Short mmCIF file of C-alpha atoms in Angstrom, two decimals:
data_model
loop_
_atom_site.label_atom_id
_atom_site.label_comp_id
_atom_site.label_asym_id
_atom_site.label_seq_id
_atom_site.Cartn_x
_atom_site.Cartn_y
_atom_site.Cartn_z
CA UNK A 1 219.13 232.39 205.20
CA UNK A 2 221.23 230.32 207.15
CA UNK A 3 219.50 227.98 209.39
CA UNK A 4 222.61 226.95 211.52
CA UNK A 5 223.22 230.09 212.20
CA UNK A 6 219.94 231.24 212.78
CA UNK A 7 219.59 228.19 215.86
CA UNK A 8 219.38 229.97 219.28
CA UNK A 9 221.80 228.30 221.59
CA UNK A 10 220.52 227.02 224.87
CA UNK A 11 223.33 228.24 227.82
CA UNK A 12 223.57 224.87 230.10
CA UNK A 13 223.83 224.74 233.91
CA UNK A 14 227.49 225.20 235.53
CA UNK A 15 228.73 227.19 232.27
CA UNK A 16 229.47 230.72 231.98
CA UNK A 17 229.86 232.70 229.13
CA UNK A 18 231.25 235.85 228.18
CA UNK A 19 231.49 238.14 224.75
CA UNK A 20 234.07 240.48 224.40
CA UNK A 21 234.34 242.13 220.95
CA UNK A 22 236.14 239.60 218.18
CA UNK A 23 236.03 237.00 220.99
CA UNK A 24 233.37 234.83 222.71
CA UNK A 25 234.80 233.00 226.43
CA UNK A 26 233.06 229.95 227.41
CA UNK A 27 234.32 228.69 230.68
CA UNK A 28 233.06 225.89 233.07
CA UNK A 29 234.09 223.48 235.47
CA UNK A 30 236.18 221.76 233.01
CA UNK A 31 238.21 224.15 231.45
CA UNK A 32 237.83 227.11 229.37
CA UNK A 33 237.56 227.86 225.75
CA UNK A 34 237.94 230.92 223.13
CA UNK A 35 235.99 231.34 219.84
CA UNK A 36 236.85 234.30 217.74
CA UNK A 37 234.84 236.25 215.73
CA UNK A 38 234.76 238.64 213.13
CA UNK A 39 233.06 241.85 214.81
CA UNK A 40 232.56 243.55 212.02
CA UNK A 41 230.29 241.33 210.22
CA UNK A 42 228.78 238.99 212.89
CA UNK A 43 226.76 240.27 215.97
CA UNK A 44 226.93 237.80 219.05
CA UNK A 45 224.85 238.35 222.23
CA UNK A 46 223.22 236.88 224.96
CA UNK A 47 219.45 236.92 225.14
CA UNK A 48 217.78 235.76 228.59
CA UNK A 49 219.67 232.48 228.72
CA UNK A 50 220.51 231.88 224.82
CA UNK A 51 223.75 232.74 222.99
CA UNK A 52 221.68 234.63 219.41
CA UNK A 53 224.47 234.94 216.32
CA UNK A 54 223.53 237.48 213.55
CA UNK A 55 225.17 239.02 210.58
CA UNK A 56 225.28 243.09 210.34
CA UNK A 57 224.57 242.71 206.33
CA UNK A 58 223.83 240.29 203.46
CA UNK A 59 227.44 239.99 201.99
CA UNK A 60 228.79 236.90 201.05
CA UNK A 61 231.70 237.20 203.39
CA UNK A 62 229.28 237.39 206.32
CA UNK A 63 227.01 234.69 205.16
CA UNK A 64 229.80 232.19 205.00
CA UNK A 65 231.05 232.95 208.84
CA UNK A 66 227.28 233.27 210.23
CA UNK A 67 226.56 229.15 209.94
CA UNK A 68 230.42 228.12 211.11
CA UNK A 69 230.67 230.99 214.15
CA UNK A 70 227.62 229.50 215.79
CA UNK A 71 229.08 225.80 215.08
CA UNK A 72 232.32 226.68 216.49
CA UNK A 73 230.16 228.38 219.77
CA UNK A 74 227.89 225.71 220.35
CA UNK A 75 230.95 223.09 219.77
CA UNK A 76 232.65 225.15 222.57
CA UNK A 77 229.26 224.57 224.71
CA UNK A 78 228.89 220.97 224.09
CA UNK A 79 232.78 220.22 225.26
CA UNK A 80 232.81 222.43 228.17
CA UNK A 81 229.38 220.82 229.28
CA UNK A 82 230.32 216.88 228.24
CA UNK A 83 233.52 217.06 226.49
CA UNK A 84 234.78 215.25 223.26
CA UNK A 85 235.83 211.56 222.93
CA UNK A 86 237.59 209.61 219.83
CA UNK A 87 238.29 206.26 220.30
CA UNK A 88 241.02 204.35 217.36
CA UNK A 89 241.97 200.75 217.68
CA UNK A 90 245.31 199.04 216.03
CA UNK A 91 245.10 196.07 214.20
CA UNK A 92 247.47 194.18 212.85
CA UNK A 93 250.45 191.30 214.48
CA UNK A 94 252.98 193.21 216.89
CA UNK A 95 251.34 196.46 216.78
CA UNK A 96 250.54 198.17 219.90
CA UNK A 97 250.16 201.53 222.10
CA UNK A 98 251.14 202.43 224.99
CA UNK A 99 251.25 205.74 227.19
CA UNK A 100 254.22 206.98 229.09
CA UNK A 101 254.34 210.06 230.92
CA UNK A 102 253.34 213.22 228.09
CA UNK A 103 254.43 210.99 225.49
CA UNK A 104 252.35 208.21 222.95
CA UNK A 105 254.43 205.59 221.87
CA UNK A 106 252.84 203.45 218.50
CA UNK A 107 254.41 200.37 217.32
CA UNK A 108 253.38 199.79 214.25
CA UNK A 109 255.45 198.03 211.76
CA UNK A 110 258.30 200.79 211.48
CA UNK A 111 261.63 199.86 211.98
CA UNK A 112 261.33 202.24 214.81
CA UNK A 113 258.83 203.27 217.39
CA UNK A 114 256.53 206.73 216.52
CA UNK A 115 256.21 208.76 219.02
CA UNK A 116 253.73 211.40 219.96
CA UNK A 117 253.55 214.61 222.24
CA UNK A 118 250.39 214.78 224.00
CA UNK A 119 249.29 217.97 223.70
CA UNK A 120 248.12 220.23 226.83
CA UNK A 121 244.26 220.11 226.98
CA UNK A 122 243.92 216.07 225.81
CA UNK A 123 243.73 213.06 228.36
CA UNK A 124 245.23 210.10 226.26
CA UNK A 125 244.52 206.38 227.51
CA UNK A 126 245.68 203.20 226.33
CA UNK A 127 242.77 201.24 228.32
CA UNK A 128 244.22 197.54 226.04
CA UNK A 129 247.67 197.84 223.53
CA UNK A 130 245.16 197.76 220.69
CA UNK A 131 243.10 200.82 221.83
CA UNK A 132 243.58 204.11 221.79
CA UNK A 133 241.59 206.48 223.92
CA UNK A 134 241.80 210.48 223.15
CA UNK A 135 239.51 212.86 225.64
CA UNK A 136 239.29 217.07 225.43
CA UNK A 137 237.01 219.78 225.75
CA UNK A 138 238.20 221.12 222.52
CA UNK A 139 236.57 219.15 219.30
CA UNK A 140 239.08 220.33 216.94
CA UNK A 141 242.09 219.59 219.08
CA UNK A 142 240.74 215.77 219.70
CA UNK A 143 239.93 215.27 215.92
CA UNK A 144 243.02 216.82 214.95
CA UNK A 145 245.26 214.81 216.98
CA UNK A 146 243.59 211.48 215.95
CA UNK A 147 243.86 212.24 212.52
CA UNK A 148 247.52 212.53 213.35
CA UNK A 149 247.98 209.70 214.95
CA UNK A 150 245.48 207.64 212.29
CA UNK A 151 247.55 208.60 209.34
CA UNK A 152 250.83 207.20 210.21
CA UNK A 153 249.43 203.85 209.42
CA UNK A 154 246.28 204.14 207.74
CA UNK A 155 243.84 201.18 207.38
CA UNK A 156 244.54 199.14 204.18
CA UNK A 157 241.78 197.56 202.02
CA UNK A 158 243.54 194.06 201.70
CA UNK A 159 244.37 192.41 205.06
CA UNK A 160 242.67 195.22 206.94
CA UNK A 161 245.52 196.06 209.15
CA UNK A 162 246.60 199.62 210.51
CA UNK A 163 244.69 202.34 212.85
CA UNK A 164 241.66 202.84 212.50
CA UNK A 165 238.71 205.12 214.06
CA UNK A 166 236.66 202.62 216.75
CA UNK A 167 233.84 202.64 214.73
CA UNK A 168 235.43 202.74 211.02
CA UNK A 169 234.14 200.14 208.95
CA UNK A 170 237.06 199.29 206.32
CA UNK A 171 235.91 198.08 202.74
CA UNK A 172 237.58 194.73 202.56
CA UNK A 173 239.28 193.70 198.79
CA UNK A 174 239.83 190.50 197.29
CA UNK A 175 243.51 189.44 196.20
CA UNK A 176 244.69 188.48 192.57
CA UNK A 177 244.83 185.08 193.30
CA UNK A 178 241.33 184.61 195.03
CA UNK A 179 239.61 186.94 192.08
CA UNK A 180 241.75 184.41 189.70
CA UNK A 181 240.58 181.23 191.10
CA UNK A 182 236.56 181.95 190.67
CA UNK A 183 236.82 181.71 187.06
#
């Protein structure tokens, strides 16, 4: 029994939804999203004002997808309704961000500047040159894209510098010399 899949999902004020076969449409003032699914093996309807997920049998195909298709829905829900938000801040001497036009321009140590296409659906704000600001109705999109962005100069352990998610804590490490000098 899965009990994420089994959670009944509450349909919020100002959003519509609508299932097609293989396809679930969630649509609201901000935007509009699409979650496939497999028709065959999962059963998605709408019961009074609650989105129900169920599996047509017990295989193991259909027990993996039951759990991650009603994620992926209520994910959909939850952006439409508030949106997503991932924050990453640069540390380190020199390095900075800045926004221009579709484009996200890092400087971060390189002998050259990286730059980044914004992709359509994603509000990206530099509200400081050490902060990064990365907005969507799509959670997947925003993670994915600050994962990007995050491992072209991940944090290091030593001095601490790089990108980093807002709320990262990085495990700090001693050098040779300081771990040399306590004995």
């Amino acid at each position: 029994m899965s009990r994420k899949g089994n959670k009944l999902l509450n349909i919020p004020q100002g959003v519509n939804i609508t299932i097609e076969p293989n396809n679930v449409k969630i649509s609201g003032a901000s935007g509009s999203l699409n979650v496939p699914y497999p028709s065959n093996i999962i059963k998605v309807e709408q019961v009074e004002n609650n989105i129900k997920v169920s599996r047509l049998n017990d295989e193991k195909q259909s027990r993996m997808f039951h759990g991650t298709i009603n994620s992926n829905i209520h994910n959909a829900i939850v952006g439409i309704e508030k949106g997503y938000e991932k924050k990453l801040k640069i540390v380190g001497v020199g390095y900075r961000a800045n926004v221009s036009g579709n484009k996200l321009n890092l400087s971060i140590g390189f002998s050259h500047p990286i730059v980044f296409d914004i992709p359509t659906g994603l509000k990206v704000t530099c509200p400081s040159v050490n902060e990064i600001t990365i907005q969507g109705i799509d959670k997947i999109l925003v993670g994915e894209f600050a994962a990007n962005i995050r491992s072209k100069r991940k944090p290091e352990p030593y001095n601490g510098k790089g990108i980093m998610y807002h709320d990262e804590q990085i495990i700090r490490k001693v050098g040779k010399t300081a771990e040399g000098a306590k004995k």
